[in-house]
Amino acid sequence: MGYFGNIIDGIKTTAQGLKITGAYLGKNLKTRGNDVFALQYPDEKLPIDKVTHRGLHEYDVDRCISCTLCAKACPVDCIYIESVGKGKSAIMTRFDIDYSKCLFCALCVPPCPSECIVLGEKYSLPGNSRDDMIVKFHEGVFPIQVKSDLAKTMVEEFQDEGLFALKKSKREENGVPTRVEQDPRKNTDLN
Ligand code: SF4
Ligand code: SF4
């Protein structure tokens, strides 16, 4: 597009924007401000549709078996799962989701054999960097299923290092959150 073409295009899109603004202004004046077009977020929020809404994940580490099926189903590879060991003796060491990549498509939900991951209602995740968009749903180390001696030994070693509590009750005793609703990122008010 040439020089004058750009100017004409600029005028056209500005007029288009003003037309939309004018239409809303007129509508608002007509309804005497009873229709809501803008809210003072975060003090005011629109209600969410609990059936169709797809917000931040809710994840239950207690039921997760670290099978990685959710991560494999994710089209953008934004679920990071790491574990030590194999099969029933595996110990999960990481379960993070990078929300700077997540599409909220929910494709990670159906494959989960434990039904321990769903898209929840919370949607607010403020942050100043891309790293802030990575939610650590599970930090430290947690045994998937402690059945073999090897796993028990590994668990004890990790425990000695103070990295985790062996059972849910123990984690609770130590104030370690077990569910995402309890806010995986300290000092962050997820909505
Ligand atoms: S909602 Fe979609 S993009 Fe987000 S983690 Fe699940 S599968 Fe990946
Ligand atoms: S599919 Fe379910 S059980 Fe498997 S790793 Fe993902 S959340 Fe855990």
Short mmCIF file of C-alpha atoms and ligand atoms in Angstrom, two decimals:
data_model
loop_
_atom_site.label_atom_id
_atom_site.label_comp_id
_atom_site.label_asym_id
_atom_site.label_seq_id
_atom_site.Cartn_x
_atom_site.Cartn_y
_atom_site.Cartn_z
CA MET A 1 0.00 0.00 0.00
CA GLY A 2 1.34 3.42 -0.94
CA TYR A 3 1.74 6.57 1.15
CA PHE A 4 -1.74 7.95 0.46
CA GLY A 5 -3.27 4.50 0.69
CA ASN A 6 -1.91 4.20 4.25
CA ILE A 7 -3.40 7.57 5.19
CA ILE A 8 -6.82 6.63 3.76
CA ASP A 9 -6.65 3.25 5.54
CA GLY A 10 -5.79 5.02 8.83
CA ILE A 11 -8.74 7.39 8.46
CA LYS A 12 -11.07 4.50 7.61
CA THR A 13 -10.08 2.34 10.62
CA THR A 14 -10.23 5.35 12.97
CA ALA A 15 -13.74 6.14 11.70
CA GLN A 16 -14.70 2.51 12.14
CA GLY A 17 -13.46 2.54 15.76
CA LEU A 18 -15.27 5.80 16.51
CA LYS A 19 -18.45 4.37 15.01
CA ILE A 20 -18.32 1.40 17.40
CA THR A 21 -17.53 3.64 20.38
CA GLY A 22 -20.40 5.96 19.37
CA ALA A 23 -22.80 3.04 19.07
CA TYR A 24 -21.97 1.85 22.59
CA LEU A 25 -22.17 5.40 23.94
CA GLY A 26 -25.60 5.85 22.36
CA LYS A 27 -26.80 2.51 23.69
CA ASN A 28 -25.53 3.38 27.17
CA LEU A 29 -27.25 6.77 27.13
CA LYS A 30 -30.46 5.09 25.98
CA THR A 31 -30.40 2.57 28.82
CA ARG A 32 -29.20 5.27 31.26
CA GLY A 33 -26.11 3.25 32.11
CA ASN A 34 -28.06 0.18 33.18
CA ASP A 35 -26.28 -2.03 30.66
CA VAL A 36 -22.80 -3.02 31.75
CA PHE A 37 -20.04 -2.60 29.14
CA ALA A 38 -17.02 -2.29 31.41
CA LEU A 39 -16.22 -3.41 34.91
CA GLN A 40 -13.74 -2.09 37.44
CA TYR A 41 -11.68 -5.27 37.43
CA PRO A 42 -10.49 -6.77 39.78
CA ASP A 43 -12.99 -5.23 42.23
CA GLU A 44 -15.84 -6.16 39.92
CA LYS A 45 -16.01 -9.38 37.91
CA LEU A 46 -18.43 -10.88 35.45
CA PRO A 47 -19.90 -14.21 36.56
CA ILE A 48 -18.41 -17.21 34.81
CA ASP A 49 -20.33 -19.99 33.13
CA LYS A 50 -19.36 -22.98 35.25
CA VAL A 51 -20.23 -25.45 32.49
CA THR A 52 -18.28 -23.96 29.61
CA HIS A 53 -15.57 -21.99 31.41
CA ARG A 54 -12.00 -23.22 31.04
CA GLY A 55 -9.71 -21.69 33.60
CA LEU A 56 -6.46 -22.65 35.26
CA HIS A 57 -6.07 -26.33 35.98
CA GLU A 58 -7.08 -27.98 39.18
CA TYR A 59 -4.76 -30.85 39.85
CA ASP A 60 -4.72 -33.42 42.62
CA VAL A 61 -1.21 -34.62 43.24
CA ASP A 62 -2.47 -37.34 45.56
CA ARG A 63 -4.17 -39.17 42.73
CA CYS A 64 -1.65 -38.45 39.96
CA ILE A 65 0.36 -41.50 38.89
CA SER A 66 2.81 -39.55 36.73
CA CYS A 67 1.81 -41.46 33.60
CA THR A 68 2.45 -38.34 31.44
CA LEU A 69 -0.63 -39.03 29.29
CA CYS A 70 -1.83 -35.47 29.85
CA ALA A 71 1.53 -34.09 28.72
CA LYS A 72 1.50 -36.30 25.63
CA ALA A 73 -2.00 -35.09 24.70
CA CYS A 74 -1.04 -31.43 25.05
CA PRO A 75 -0.72 -29.88 21.58
CA VAL A 76 1.74 -27.22 22.73
CA ASP A 77 3.85 -29.31 25.12
CA CYS A 78 3.33 -27.04 28.08
CA ILE A 79 2.96 -29.68 30.80
CA TYR A 80 6.31 -30.58 32.32
CA ILE A 81 6.38 -33.81 34.30
CA GLU A 82 9.53 -35.31 35.70
CA SER A 83 9.94 -38.40 37.78
CA VAL A 84 12.60 -40.67 39.16
CA GLY A 85 12.38 -44.43 38.69
CA LYS A 86 9.92 -46.42 36.61
CA GLY A 87 6.46 -47.96 36.91
CA LYS A 88 5.03 -48.40 40.36
CA SER A 89 8.23 -47.37 42.02
CA ALA A 90 8.35 -44.03 40.19
CA ILE A 91 8.63 -40.87 42.22
CA MET A 92 7.36 -37.66 40.70
CA THR A 93 9.64 -34.69 41.09
CA ARG A 94 7.95 -32.07 38.94
CA PHE A 95 4.51 -31.18 37.59
CA ASP A 96 4.49 -27.70 36.06
CA ILE A 97 2.27 -26.04 33.49
CA ASP A 98 3.47 -23.12 31.39
CA TYR A 99 0.48 -20.82 31.01
CA SER A 100 2.31 -18.59 28.55
CA LYS A 101 1.79 -21.49 26.12
CA CYS A 102 -1.41 -23.15 27.35
CA LEU A 103 -4.39 -22.86 24.99
CA PHE A 104 -6.98 -23.91 27.57
CA CYS A 105 -8.11 -26.51 25.06
CA ALA A 106 -8.70 -29.15 27.79
CA LEU A 107 -7.18 -31.93 25.65
CA CYS A 108 -5.10 -32.92 28.66
CA VAL A 109 -8.18 -33.80 30.71
CA PRO A 110 -9.80 -36.85 29.03
CA PRO A 111 -6.67 -39.07 28.86
CA CYS A 112 -6.05 -38.88 32.62
CA PRO A 113 -6.69 -42.36 34.08
CA SER A 114 -6.90 -40.96 37.61
CA GLU A 115 -9.25 -38.09 36.80
CA CYS A 116 -6.98 -35.82 38.74
CA ILE A 117 -6.65 -32.92 36.33
CA VAL A 118 -9.45 -30.62 35.15
CA LEU A 119 -9.76 -27.05 33.99
CA GLY A 120 -11.08 -25.07 36.93
CA GLU A 121 -12.73 -21.73 37.50
CA LYS A 122 -9.72 -19.60 38.35
CA TYR A 123 -8.36 -17.49 35.51
CA SER A 124 -6.22 -14.74 36.94
CA LEU A 125 -2.47 -15.30 36.84
CA PRO A 126 -0.70 -11.96 37.07
CA GLY A 127 3.06 -11.86 36.63
CA ASN A 128 5.95 -9.80 35.36
CA SER A 129 7.86 -12.41 33.44
CA ARG A 130 7.39 -15.56 31.41
CA ASP A 131 8.68 -17.53 34.39
CA ASP A 132 5.76 -16.20 36.42
CA MET A 133 3.45 -17.95 33.97
CA ILE A 134 4.85 -21.35 34.92
CA VAL A 135 2.77 -22.72 37.75
CA LYS A 136 4.48 -25.32 39.87
CA PHE A 137 1.63 -27.60 40.83
CA HIS A 138 3.98 -29.91 42.55
CA GLU A 139 7.32 -29.01 44.01
CA GLY A 140 9.77 -31.21 45.77
CA VAL A 141 9.32 -34.93 45.58
CA PHE A 142 6.30 -37.11 46.08
CA PRO A 143 6.08 -40.90 45.81
CA ILE A 144 3.67 -42.12 43.16
CA GLN A 145 3.22 -45.54 44.68
CA VAL A 146 5.76 -46.60 47.20
CA LYS A 147 5.81 -50.34 46.77
CA SER A 148 9.35 -51.43 46.11
CA ASP A 149 12.24 -51.33 48.54
CA LEU A 150 14.16 -49.22 46.08
CA ALA A 151 11.41 -46.62 46.05
CA LYS A 152 11.24 -46.65 49.84
CA THR A 153 14.96 -46.05 50.06
CA MET A 154 14.75 -43.21 47.57
CA VAL A 155 11.89 -41.68 49.46
CA GLU A 156 13.80 -41.86 52.71
CA GLU A 157 16.80 -40.23 51.08
CA PHE A 158 14.68 -37.42 49.74
CA GLN A 159 13.00 -37.08 53.07
CA ASP A 160 16.33 -36.80 54.78
CA GLU A 161 17.11 -33.91 52.53
CA GLY A 162 13.94 -32.23 53.68
CA LEU A 163 12.48 -32.02 50.20
CA PHE A 164 9.04 -33.46 50.86
CA ALA A 165 6.71 -35.16 53.25
CA LEU A 166 6.01 -38.83 52.63
CA LYS A 167 2.25 -38.92 52.92
CA LYS A 168 -0.55 -36.45 52.48
CA SER A 169 -1.08 -36.17 56.22
CA LYS A 170 2.57 -35.44 56.66
CA ARG A 171 2.47 -32.78 53.96
CA GLU A 172 -0.52 -31.20 55.62
CA GLU A 173 1.26 -31.23 58.95
CA ASN A 174 4.01 -29.26 57.29
CA GLY A 175 1.62 -26.85 55.60
CA VAL A 176 2.47 -28.00 52.09
CA PRO A 177 -0.52 -27.42 49.77
CA THR A 178 -1.95 -30.52 48.14
CA ARG A 179 -4.37 -28.95 45.68
CA VAL A 180 -4.08 -26.07 43.29
CA GLU A 181 -7.12 -24.34 44.82
CA GLN A 182 -4.89 -23.65 47.76
CA ASP A 183 -2.74 -21.49 45.51
CA PRO A 184 0.40 -23.12 44.16
CA ARG A 185 2.26 -19.82 43.97
CA LYS A 186 2.74 -18.26 47.34
CA ASN A 187 1.44 -14.71 47.81
CA THR A 188 -0.54 -14.80 44.57
CA ASP A 189 -4.25 -14.26 44.60
CA LEU A 190 -5.59 -16.58 41.91
CA ASN A 191 -9.18 -15.90 40.93
S1 SF4 B 1 -5.41 -27.09 28.28
FE1 SF4 B 1 -4.56 -27.73 26.28
S2 SF4 B 1 -2.75 -26.45 26.01
FE2 SF4 B 1 -3.32 -26.29 28.17
S3 SF4 B 1 -2.11 -27.87 29.21
FE3 SF4 B 1 -4.07 -28.83 28.65
S4 SF4 B 1 -3.71 -29.77 26.65
FE4 SF4 B 1 -2.04 -28.32 26.99
S1 SF4 B 2 -2.67 -37.99 32.94
FE1 SF4 B 2 -3.38 -37.70 35.04
S2 SF4 B 2 -2.32 -39.27 36.21
FE2 SF4 B 2 -1.24 -39.07 34.26
S3 SF4 B 2 0.40 -37.58 34.69
FE3 SF4 B 2 -1.34 -36.42 33.88
S4 SF4 B 2 -2.45 -35.75 35.70
FE4 SF4 B 2 -1.10 -37.40 36.35
#
